[in-house]
Coordinates of C-alpha atoms in Angstrom, one line a residue:
X1 CA 4.6 -19.9 -21.2
X2 CA 2.1 -18.3 -18.7
X3 CA -0.3 -15.7 -20.2
X4 CA 0.1 -13.2 -17.4
X5 CA -2.1 -10.6 -19.2
X6 CA -5.0 -13.0 -19.2
X7 CA -4.4 -13.9 -15.6
X8 CA -4.4 -10.1 -14.8
X9 CA -7.8 -9.7 -16.5
X10 CA -9.1 -12.7 -14.6
X11 CA -7.9 -11.3 -11.3
X12 CA -9.7 -8.1 -11.9
X13 CA -12.9 -9.8 -13.1
X14 CA -13.0 -12.4 -10.3
X15 CA -11.3 -10.8 -7.3
X16 CA -11.5 -7.0 -7.7
X17 CA -14.8 -6.2 -9.4
X18 CA -16.8 -8.6 -7.2
X19 CA -15.4 -6.8 -4.1
X20 CA -17.4 -3.7 -4.9
X21 CA -14.5 -1.9 -6.5
X22 CA -16.0 0.3 -9.1
X23 CA -13.4 3.1 -9.5
X24 CA -12.2 3.1 -13.1
X25 CA -8.9 4.6 -12.0
X26 CA -8.2 1.6 -9.7
X27 CA -9.4 -1.0 -12.2
X28 CA -7.3 0.6 -14.9
X29 CA -4.2 0.5 -12.7
X30 CA -4.8 -3.1 -11.6
X31 CA -5.2 -4.1 -15.3
X32 CA -2.1 -2.2 -16.4
X33 CA 0.6 -3.0 -13.8
X34 CA 2.1 -6.5 -14.2
X35 CA 2.0 -7.9 -10.7
X36 CA 4.2 -10.9 -11.7
X37 CA 7.1 -8.5 -12.2
X38 CA 7.0 -7.4 -8.6
X39 CA 7.2 -10.9 -6.9
X40 CA 10.2 -13.2 -6.5
X41 CA 10.8 -15.2 -9.7
X42 CA 9.9 -18.5 -7.9
X43 CA 6.5 -17.1 -7.0
X44 CA 5.4 -15.7 -10.3
X45 CA 2.9 -18.4 -10.9
X46 CA 1.2 -17.3 -7.6
X47 CA 1.1 -13.6 -8.5
X48 CA -2.6 -13.6 -9.4
X49 CA -4.0 -16.0 -6.8
X50 CA -6.5 -14.8 -4.3
X51 CA -4.0 -14.6 -1.4
X52 CA -0.9 -12.8 -0.4
X53 CA 2.6 -13.5 -1.8
X54 CA 5.5 -14.0 0.5
X55 CA 8.5 -11.6 0.0
X56 CA 11.8 -11.5 1.8
X57 CA 12.4 -10.2 5.3
X58 CA 9.1 -11.7 6.6
X59 CA 7.1 -9.3 4.4
X60 CA 4.3 -10.0 2.0
X61 CA 2.5 -8.6 -1.0
X62 CA -1.2 -8.3 0.0
X63 CA -3.9 -10.0 -2.0
X64 CA -5.3 -8.0 -5.0
X65 CA -8.7 -7.6 -3.4
X66 CA -7.5 -5.8 -0.3
X67 CA -5.1 -3.6 -2.3
X68 CA -7.9 -2.6 -4.7
X69 CA -10.3 -1.8 -1.9
X70 CA -7.7 0.3 0.0
X71 CA -6.9 2.2 -3.2
X72 CA -10.6 2.8 -3.8
X73 CA -11.1 4.1 -0.3
X74 CA -8.1 6.5 -0.6
X75 CA -9.6 8.2 -3.7
X76 CA -6.2 9.2 -5.2
X77 CA -6.4 12.0 -7.7
X78 CA -3.9 13.0 -10.5
X79 CA -2.9 16.0 -8.4
X80 CA -2.0 14.0 -5.3
X81 CA 1.4 13.7 -3.7
X82 CA 1.4 10.3 -2.0
X83 CA 3.7 8.8 0.7
X84 CA 3.8 5.0 0.8
X85 CA 5.3 3.2 3.8
X86 CA 6.8 -0.2 3.2
X87 CA 6.4 -0.7 -0.5
X88 CA 8.2 -4.0 -0.5
X89 CA 9.1 -4.8 -4.1
X90 CA 7.2 -1.9 -5.5
X91 CA 3.9 -3.3 -6.9
X92 CA 1.7 -1.0 -4.9
X93 CA 4.1 1.9 -5.7
X94 CA 3.5 1.3 -9.4
X95 CA -0.3 1.2 -8.9
X96 CA -0.2 4.5 -6.9
X97 CA 2.1 6.1 -9.5
X98 CA -0.5 5.5 -12.2
X99 CA -3.1 7.3 -10.1
X100 CA -1.2 10.1 -8.5
X101 CA 1.0 13.0 -9.5
X102 CA 4.0 11.6 -7.6
X103 CA 4.8 8.9 -5.0
X104 CA 7.5 8.9 -2.3
X105 CA 8.0 5.3 -1.0
X106 CA 10.0 4.6 2.1
X107 CA 11.5 1.2 2.6
X108 CA 13.9 0.2 5.4
X109 CA 15.0 -3.1 4.0
X110 CA 17.8 -2.4 1.5
X111 CA 17.3 -5.5 -0.5
X112 CA 13.6 -4.8 -1.0
X113 CA 14.3 -1.2 -1.8
X114 CA 16.8 -2.2 -4.5
X115 CA 14.3 -4.7 -5.9
X116 CA 11.6 -2.0 -6.0
X117 CA 13.8 0.5 -7.7
X118 CA 14.8 -2.0 -10.4
X119 CA 11.3 -3.2 -11.1
X120 CA 9.9 0.4 -11.2
X121 CA 12.7 1.5 -13.6
X122 CA 12.1 -1.6 -15.8
X123 CA 8.4 -0.6 -16.0
X124 CA 9.2 3.0 -16.9
X125 CA 7.7 4.5 -13.7
X126 CA 9.2 7.9 -13.6
X127 CA 7.0 9.7 -11.0
X128 CA 8.0 7.5 -8.0
X129 CA 11.0 7.6 -5.8
X130 CA 12.1 4.8 -3.4
X131 CA 13.9 6.1 -0.3
X132 CA 15.7 3.9 2.2
X133 CA 15.0 4.7 5.9
X134 CA 13.0 3.8 9.0
X135 CA 9.4 3.1 8.0
X136 CA 7.9 4.7 11.1
X137 CA 9.6 8.1 10.3
X138 CA 8.2 8.5 6.8
X139 CA 9.8 11.3 4.8
X140 CA 9.0 14.7 6.4
X141 CA 11.2 16.7 4.1
X142 CA 9.1 15.7 1.1
X143 CA 5.8 16.3 2.7
X144 CA 3.1 17.1 3.7
X145 CA 1.2 14.6 1.7
X146 CA -2.3 14.4 0.2
X147 CA -2.4 10.7 1.1
X148 CA -0.3 8.2 3.0
X149 CA -0.7 4.5 2.1
X150 CA 0.4 1.6 4.3
X151 CA -0.5 -1.7 2.6
X152 CA 0.4 -3.7 5.7
X153 CA -0.5 -4.2 9.3
X154 CA -0.1 -1.7 12.1
X155 CA -1.0 -1.6 15.8
X156 CA -0.4 2.1 16.1
X157 CA 0.8 4.9 13.8
X158 CA 3.5 7.2 15.2
X159 CA 2.6 10.9 15.5
X160 CA 5.5 11.8 13.3
X161 CA 3.8 10.1 10.5
X162 CA 0.4 11.6 11.2
X163 CA 2.1 15.0 11.1
X164 CA 3.0 14.4 7.5
X165 CA -0.7 14.2 6.4
X166 CA -1.7 17.5 4.7
X167 CA -4.8 19.2 6.1
X168 CA -7.7 17.5 4.4
X169 CA -5.5 14.6 3.5
X170 CA -6.0 10.9 4.0
X171 CA -4.1 8.0 5.5
X172 CA -5.0 4.3 5.3
X173 CA -3.7 1.1 7.0
X174 CA -4.7 -2.3 8.3
X175 CA -5.1 -2.0 12.1
X176 CA -4.5 -5.3 14.0
X177 CA -5.8 -6.3 17.4
X178 CA -4.5 -9.8 18.0
X179 CA -5.5 -11.9 15.0
X180 CA -8.3 -9.6 14.0
X181 CA -7.8 -6.6 11.7
X182 CA -9.7 -3.9 9.9
X183 CA -8.8 -1.4 7.3
X184 CA -9.2 2.2 8.6
X185 CA -9.2 5.4 6.7
X186 CA -8.1 8.6 8.5
X187 CA -8.9 12.1 7.3
X188 CA -7.1 15.1 8.8
X189 CA -9.4 18.0 9.8
X190 CA -8.2 21.0 11.9
X191 CA -5.0 19.2 12.5
X192 CA -6.5 16.0 13.9
X193 CA -6.9 12.7 12.1
X194 CA -10.3 11.1 12.5
X195 CA -10.6 7.4 11.6
X196 CA -13.4 5.3 10.2
X197 CA -13.6 1.6 9.6
X198 CA -13.7 0.5 5.9
X199 CA -13.6 -3.3 5.9
X200 CA -12.1 -6.3 7.6
X201 CA -8.6 -7.5 6.6
X202 CA -5.4 -8.8 8.1
X203 CA -1.6 -8.5 7.4
X204 CA 1.7 -8.8 9.3
X205 CA 2.6 -5.8 11.4
X206 CA 5.3 -3.6 10.0
X207 CA 8.5 -2.9 11.9
X208 CA 8.0 0.2 14.0
X209 CA 4.2 0.0 14.1
X210 CA 3.7 -2.4 17.0
X211 CA 2.3 -1.3 20.3
X212 CA 4.9 -0.6 22.9
X213 CA 4.6 -3.3 25.6
X214 CA 3.3 -1.9 28.9
X215 CA 4.7 -3.2 32.2
X216 CA 2.6 -4.1 35.1
X217 CA 4.2 -3.7 38.6

């Protein structure tokens, strides 16, 4: 039988810490949440490898290194209300729930949403709710949010989502331009979100977050 606890420690020691992630809160969450529970059963042996894990509906769970660096950049506090867009099977939701006061996760794929709810319930996570709805709309009725996390690729972020960031709040995502991508952190000041580049990364673009094709006449 696989020793997943040992694999989790190895993941943190060989993938997370060497990536300049020094936040005790992030490291504690990565050590505590069993990543293998949140991947398809056939992929459990791949849960702690250095790359992404394929989920259903063309989605993927990002590699541990990128998730940890994004969490570190967001600087989640125990007072924060967090919105997560596209939680997939709920692994990143569970990480956020250990760090924040509460998490609202919006997932439009009903199968993934059910899987996330079941996994979070099994892990005793009681400060996170998984809502089913369009990813690009977020959940305005539960906001505004101290932080919005998108552990996936985007080409653009709809204004309706930026409007849900609280003044002084943060938002993070992987921005794609062709095959190249970079993680950007946005901070809302005086009603406007200002972005800065954090590090290079790539991930599939979420539904509703692709650039609208322009037509040339």
